CSV table of C-alpha atoms and ligand atoms in Angstrom, one decimal:
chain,number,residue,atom,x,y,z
A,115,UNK,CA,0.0,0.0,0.0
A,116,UNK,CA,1.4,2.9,-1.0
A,117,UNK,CA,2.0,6.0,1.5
A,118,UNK,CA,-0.4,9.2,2.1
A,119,UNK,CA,-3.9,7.8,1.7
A,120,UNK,CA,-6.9,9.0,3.3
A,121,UNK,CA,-8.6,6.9,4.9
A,122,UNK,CA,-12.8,7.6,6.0
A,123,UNK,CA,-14.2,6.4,9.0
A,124,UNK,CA,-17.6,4.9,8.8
A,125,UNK,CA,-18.6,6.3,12.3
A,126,UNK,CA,-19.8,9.2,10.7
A,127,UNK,CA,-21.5,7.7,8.1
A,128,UNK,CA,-25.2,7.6,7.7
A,129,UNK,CA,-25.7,3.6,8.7
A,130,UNK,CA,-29.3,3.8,7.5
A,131,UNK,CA,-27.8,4.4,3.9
A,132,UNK,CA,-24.3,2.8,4.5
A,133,UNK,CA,-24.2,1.5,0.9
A,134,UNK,CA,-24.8,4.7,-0.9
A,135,UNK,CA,-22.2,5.9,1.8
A,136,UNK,CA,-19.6,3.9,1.2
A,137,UNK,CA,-20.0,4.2,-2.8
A,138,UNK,CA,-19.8,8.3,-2.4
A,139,UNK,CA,-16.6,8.0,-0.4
A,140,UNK,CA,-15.0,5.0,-3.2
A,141,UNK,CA,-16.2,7.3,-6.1
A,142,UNK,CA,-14.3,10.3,-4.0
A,143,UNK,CA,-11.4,8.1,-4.3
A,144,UNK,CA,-11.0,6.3,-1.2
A,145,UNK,CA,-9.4,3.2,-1.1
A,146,UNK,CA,-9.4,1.8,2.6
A,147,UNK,CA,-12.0,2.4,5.1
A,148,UNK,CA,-11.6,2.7,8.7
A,149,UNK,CA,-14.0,1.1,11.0
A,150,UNK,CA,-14.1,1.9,14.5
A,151,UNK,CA,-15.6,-0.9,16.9
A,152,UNK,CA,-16.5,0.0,20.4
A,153,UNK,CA,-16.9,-2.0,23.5
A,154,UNK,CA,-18.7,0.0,26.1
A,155,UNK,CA,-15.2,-0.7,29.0
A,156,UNK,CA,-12.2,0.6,27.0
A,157,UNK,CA,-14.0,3.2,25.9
A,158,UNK,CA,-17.6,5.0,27.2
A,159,UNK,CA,-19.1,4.1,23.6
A,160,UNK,CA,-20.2,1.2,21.8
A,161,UNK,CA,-20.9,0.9,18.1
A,162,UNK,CA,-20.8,-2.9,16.2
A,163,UNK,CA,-19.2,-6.4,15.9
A,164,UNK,CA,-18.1,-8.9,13.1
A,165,UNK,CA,-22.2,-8.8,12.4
A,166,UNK,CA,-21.9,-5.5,10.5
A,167,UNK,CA,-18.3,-5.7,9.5
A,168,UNK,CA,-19.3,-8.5,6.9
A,169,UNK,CA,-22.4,-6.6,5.9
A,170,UNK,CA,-20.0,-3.7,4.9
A,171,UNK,CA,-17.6,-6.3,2.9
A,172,UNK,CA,-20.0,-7.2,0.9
A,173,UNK,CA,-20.5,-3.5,-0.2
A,174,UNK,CA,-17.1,-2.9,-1.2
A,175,UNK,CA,-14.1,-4.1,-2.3
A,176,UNK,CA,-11.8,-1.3,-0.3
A,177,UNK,CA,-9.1,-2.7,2.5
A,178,UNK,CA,-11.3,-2.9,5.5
A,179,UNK,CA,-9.0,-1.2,8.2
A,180,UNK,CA,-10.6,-2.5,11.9
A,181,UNK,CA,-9.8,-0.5,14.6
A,182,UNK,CA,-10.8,-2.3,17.9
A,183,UNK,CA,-11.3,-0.3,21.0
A,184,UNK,CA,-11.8,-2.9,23.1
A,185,UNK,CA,-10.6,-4.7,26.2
A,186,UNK,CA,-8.3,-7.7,25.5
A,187,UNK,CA,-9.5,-7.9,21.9
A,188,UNK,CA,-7.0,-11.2,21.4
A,189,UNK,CA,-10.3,-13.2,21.4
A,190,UNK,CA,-12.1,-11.1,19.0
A,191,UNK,CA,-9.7,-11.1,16.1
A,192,UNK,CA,-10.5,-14.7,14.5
A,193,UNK,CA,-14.6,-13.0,13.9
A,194,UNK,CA,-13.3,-10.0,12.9
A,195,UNK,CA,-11.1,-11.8,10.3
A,196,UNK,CA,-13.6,-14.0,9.4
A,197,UNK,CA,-16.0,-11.3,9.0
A,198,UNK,CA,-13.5,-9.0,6.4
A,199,UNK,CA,-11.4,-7.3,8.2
A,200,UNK,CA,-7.6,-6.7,6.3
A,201,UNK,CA,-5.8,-4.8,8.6
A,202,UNK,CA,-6.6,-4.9,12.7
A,203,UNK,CA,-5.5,-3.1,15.2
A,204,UNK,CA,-5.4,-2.8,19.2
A,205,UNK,CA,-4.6,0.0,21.3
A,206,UNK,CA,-1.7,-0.9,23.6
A,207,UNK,CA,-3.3,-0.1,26.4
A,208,UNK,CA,-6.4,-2.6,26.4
A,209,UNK,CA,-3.8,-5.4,27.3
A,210,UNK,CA,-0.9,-7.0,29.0
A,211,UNK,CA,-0.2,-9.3,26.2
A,212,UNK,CA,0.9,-7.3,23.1
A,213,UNK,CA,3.2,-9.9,21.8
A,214,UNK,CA,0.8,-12.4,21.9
A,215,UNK,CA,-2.4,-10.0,20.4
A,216,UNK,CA,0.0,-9.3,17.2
A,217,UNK,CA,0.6,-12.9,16.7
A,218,UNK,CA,-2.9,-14.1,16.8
A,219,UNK,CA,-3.4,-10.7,14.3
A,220,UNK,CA,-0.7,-12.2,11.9
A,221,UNK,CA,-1.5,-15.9,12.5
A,222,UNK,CA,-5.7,-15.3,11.1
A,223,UNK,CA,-4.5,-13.6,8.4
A,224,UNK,CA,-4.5,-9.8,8.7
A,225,UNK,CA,-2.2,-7.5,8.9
A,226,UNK,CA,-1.7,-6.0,12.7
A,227,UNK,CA,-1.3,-2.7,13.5
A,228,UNK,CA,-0.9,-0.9,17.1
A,229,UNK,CA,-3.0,2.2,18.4
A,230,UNK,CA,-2.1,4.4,21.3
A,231,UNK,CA,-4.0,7.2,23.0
A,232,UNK,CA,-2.7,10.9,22.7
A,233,UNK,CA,-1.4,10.4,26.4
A,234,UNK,CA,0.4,7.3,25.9
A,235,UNK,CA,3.5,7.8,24.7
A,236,UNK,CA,6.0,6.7,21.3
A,237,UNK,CA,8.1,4.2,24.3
A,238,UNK,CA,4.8,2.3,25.4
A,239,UNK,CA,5.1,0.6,21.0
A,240,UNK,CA,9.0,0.2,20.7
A,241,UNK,CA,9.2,-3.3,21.3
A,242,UNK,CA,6.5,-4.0,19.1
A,243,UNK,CA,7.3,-2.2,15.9
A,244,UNK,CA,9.2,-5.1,14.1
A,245,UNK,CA,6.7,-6.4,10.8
A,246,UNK,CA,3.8,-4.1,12.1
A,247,UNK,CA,1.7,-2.9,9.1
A,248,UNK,CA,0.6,0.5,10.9
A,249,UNK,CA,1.2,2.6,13.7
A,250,UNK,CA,-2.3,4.3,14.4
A,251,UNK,CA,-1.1,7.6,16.9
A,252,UNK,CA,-4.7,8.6,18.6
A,253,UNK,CA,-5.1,12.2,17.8
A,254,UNK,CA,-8.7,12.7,20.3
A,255,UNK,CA,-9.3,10.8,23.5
A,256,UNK,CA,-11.4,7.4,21.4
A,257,UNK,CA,-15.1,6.6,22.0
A,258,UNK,CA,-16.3,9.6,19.5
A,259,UNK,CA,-16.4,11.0,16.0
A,260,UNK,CA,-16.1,15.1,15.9
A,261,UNK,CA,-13.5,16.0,18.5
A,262,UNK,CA,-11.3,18.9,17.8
A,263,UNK,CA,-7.6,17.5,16.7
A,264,UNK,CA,-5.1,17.6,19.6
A,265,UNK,CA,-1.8,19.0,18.7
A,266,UNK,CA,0.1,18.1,21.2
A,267,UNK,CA,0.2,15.0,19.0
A,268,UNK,CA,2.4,16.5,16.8
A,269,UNK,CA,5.5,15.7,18.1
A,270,UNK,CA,4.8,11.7,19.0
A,271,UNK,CA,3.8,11.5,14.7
A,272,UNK,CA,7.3,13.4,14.2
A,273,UNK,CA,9.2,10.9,17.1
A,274,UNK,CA,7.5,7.7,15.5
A,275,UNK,CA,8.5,8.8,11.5
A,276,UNK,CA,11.9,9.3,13.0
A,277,UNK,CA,12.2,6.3,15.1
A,278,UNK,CA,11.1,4.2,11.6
A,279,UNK,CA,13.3,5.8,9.3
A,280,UNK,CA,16.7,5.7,11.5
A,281,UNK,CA,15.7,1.7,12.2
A,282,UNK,CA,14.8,0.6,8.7
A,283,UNK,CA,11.5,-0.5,9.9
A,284,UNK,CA,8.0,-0.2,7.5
A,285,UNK,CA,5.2,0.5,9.3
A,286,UNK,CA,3.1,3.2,8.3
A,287,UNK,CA,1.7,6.4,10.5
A,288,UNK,CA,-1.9,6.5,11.1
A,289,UNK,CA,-3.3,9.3,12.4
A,290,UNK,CA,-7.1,9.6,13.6
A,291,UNK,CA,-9.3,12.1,15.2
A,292,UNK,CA,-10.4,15.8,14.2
A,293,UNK,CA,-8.7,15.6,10.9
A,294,UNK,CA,-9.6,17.5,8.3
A,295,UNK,CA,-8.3,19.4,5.3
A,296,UNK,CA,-7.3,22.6,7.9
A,297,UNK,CA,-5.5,19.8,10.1
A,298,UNK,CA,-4.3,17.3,7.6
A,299,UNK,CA,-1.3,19.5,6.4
A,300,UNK,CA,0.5,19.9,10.1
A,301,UNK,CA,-0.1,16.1,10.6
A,302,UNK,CA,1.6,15.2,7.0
A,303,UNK,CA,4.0,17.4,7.9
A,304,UNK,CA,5.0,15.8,10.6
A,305,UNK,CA,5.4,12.6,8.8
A,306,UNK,CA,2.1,11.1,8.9
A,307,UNK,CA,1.3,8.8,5.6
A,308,UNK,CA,-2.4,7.5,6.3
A,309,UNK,CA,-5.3,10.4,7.6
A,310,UNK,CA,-8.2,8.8,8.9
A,311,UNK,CA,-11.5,11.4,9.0
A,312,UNK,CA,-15.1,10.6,9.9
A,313,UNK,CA,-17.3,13.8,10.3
A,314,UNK,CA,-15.0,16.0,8.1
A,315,UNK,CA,-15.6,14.2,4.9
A,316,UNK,CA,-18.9,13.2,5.6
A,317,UNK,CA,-20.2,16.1,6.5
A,318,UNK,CA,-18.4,18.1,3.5
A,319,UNK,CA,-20.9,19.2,1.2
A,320,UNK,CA,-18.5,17.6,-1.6
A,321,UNK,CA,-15.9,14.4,0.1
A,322,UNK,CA,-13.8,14.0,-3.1
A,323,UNK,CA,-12.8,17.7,-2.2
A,324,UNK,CA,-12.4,17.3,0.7
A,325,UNK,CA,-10.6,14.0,0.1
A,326,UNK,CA,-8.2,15.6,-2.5
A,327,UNK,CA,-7.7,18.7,-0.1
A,328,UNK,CA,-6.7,16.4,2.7
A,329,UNK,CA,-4.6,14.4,0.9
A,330,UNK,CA,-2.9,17.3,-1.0
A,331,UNK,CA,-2.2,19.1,2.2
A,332,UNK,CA,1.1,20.3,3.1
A,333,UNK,CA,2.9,19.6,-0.3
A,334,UNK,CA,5.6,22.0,-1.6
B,607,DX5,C1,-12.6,7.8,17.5
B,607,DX5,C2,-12.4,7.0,16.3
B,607,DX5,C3,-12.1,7.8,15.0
B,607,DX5,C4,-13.3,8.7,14.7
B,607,DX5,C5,-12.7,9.9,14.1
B,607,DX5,O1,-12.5,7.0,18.6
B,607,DX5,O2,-11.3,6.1,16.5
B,607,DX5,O3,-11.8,6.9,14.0
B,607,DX5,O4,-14.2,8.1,13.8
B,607,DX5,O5,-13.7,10.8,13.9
B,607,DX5,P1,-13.4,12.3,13.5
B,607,DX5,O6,-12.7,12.3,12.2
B,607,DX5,O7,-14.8,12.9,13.4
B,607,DX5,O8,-12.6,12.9,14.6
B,608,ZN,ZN1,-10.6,5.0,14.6
């Protein structure tokens, strides 16, 4: 997959249209989609499971990117992969078994990628960023769509680009929460190569601008 893609999270979608929604957001050129599943314990929020996950693969042939916020979500992978799902992650924090949550990522199939909140810091993924497919760097506190972007961010997206370019290492820089095209530039800026975005593209009056404007943002 090739770097700086955009990347729109279903959250913010209509669900009583979803496909028409997904089909604006592929004609607007998007070619992974983000979905956020919610537990109710890791964070105060719960959205869907595996159930809707295949509904949605059946609408679309874009990389399904699952992003679990979920407590101990080792057990969970095999549905999710079952259900679709290309690329999972886990936040860091949900458990005490990182090592072993990867592997079980790798071993049904999909690729694993790692998620930490905006107060955790780059040191908490270090040992983990061998073969990871992303690094997805929190920029809002998860659980909810339409928070406002949180700078102090900045710097973890600019220690984590370093970090992978000074070790060889491949995994790509996710960044999600209140991005948008007035954000996206600051955040490519500082190195990030995948912007994911629920309410600002679909709630632009036109996504593939908005698309286009986020993914063009800080260049030359
Ligand atoms: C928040 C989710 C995000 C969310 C982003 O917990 O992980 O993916 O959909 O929404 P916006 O782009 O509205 O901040
Ligand atoms: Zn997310």
């Amino acid at each position: 997959m090739s770097a700086r893609e955009v990347l729109p999270s279903l959250l913010a979608a209509d669900f009583s249209r979803l496909e028409a929604e997904i089909r604006s957001v592929e004609e607007a050129g998007a070619r992974i989609l983000h979905l956020d599943v919610m537990d109710g314990r890791f964070v105060p929020n719960l959205t869907f499971g595996p159930l809707i996950v295949q509904a949605i693969a059946k609408l679309t042939s874009c990389v399904l990117d699952t992003h679990l916020m979920v407590v101990e979500p080792a057990h969970l992978v095999p549905a999710f992969r079952k259900a679709g799902s290309h690329w999972i992650s886990f936040h860091v924090e949900a458990t005490a078994n990182v090592p072993g949550t990867l592997e079980t990522i790798r071993r049904s199939g999909a690729l694993p990628g790692l998620a930490l909140n905006p107060e955790t810091p780059f040191d908490a993924v270090r040992p983990y960023l061998e073969g990871l497919n992303h690094l997805l760097l929190m920029s809002v506190s998860p659980g909810f769509g339409g928070q406002g972007f949180r700078e102090e961010v900045l710097p973890k997206i600019e220690e984590a680009r370093r970090w992978r370019d000074a070790n060889g290492l491949s995994y790509l820089i996710s960044v999600d929460g209140g991005i948008s095209s007035r954000t996206a530039p600051r955040v490519l800026r500082a190195g990030a190569d995948l912007l994911v975005a629920g309410s600002a593209i679909f709630r632009a009056p036109d996504r593939a601008k908005e698309i286009r404007a986020m993914r063009e943002g800080g260049e030359g």
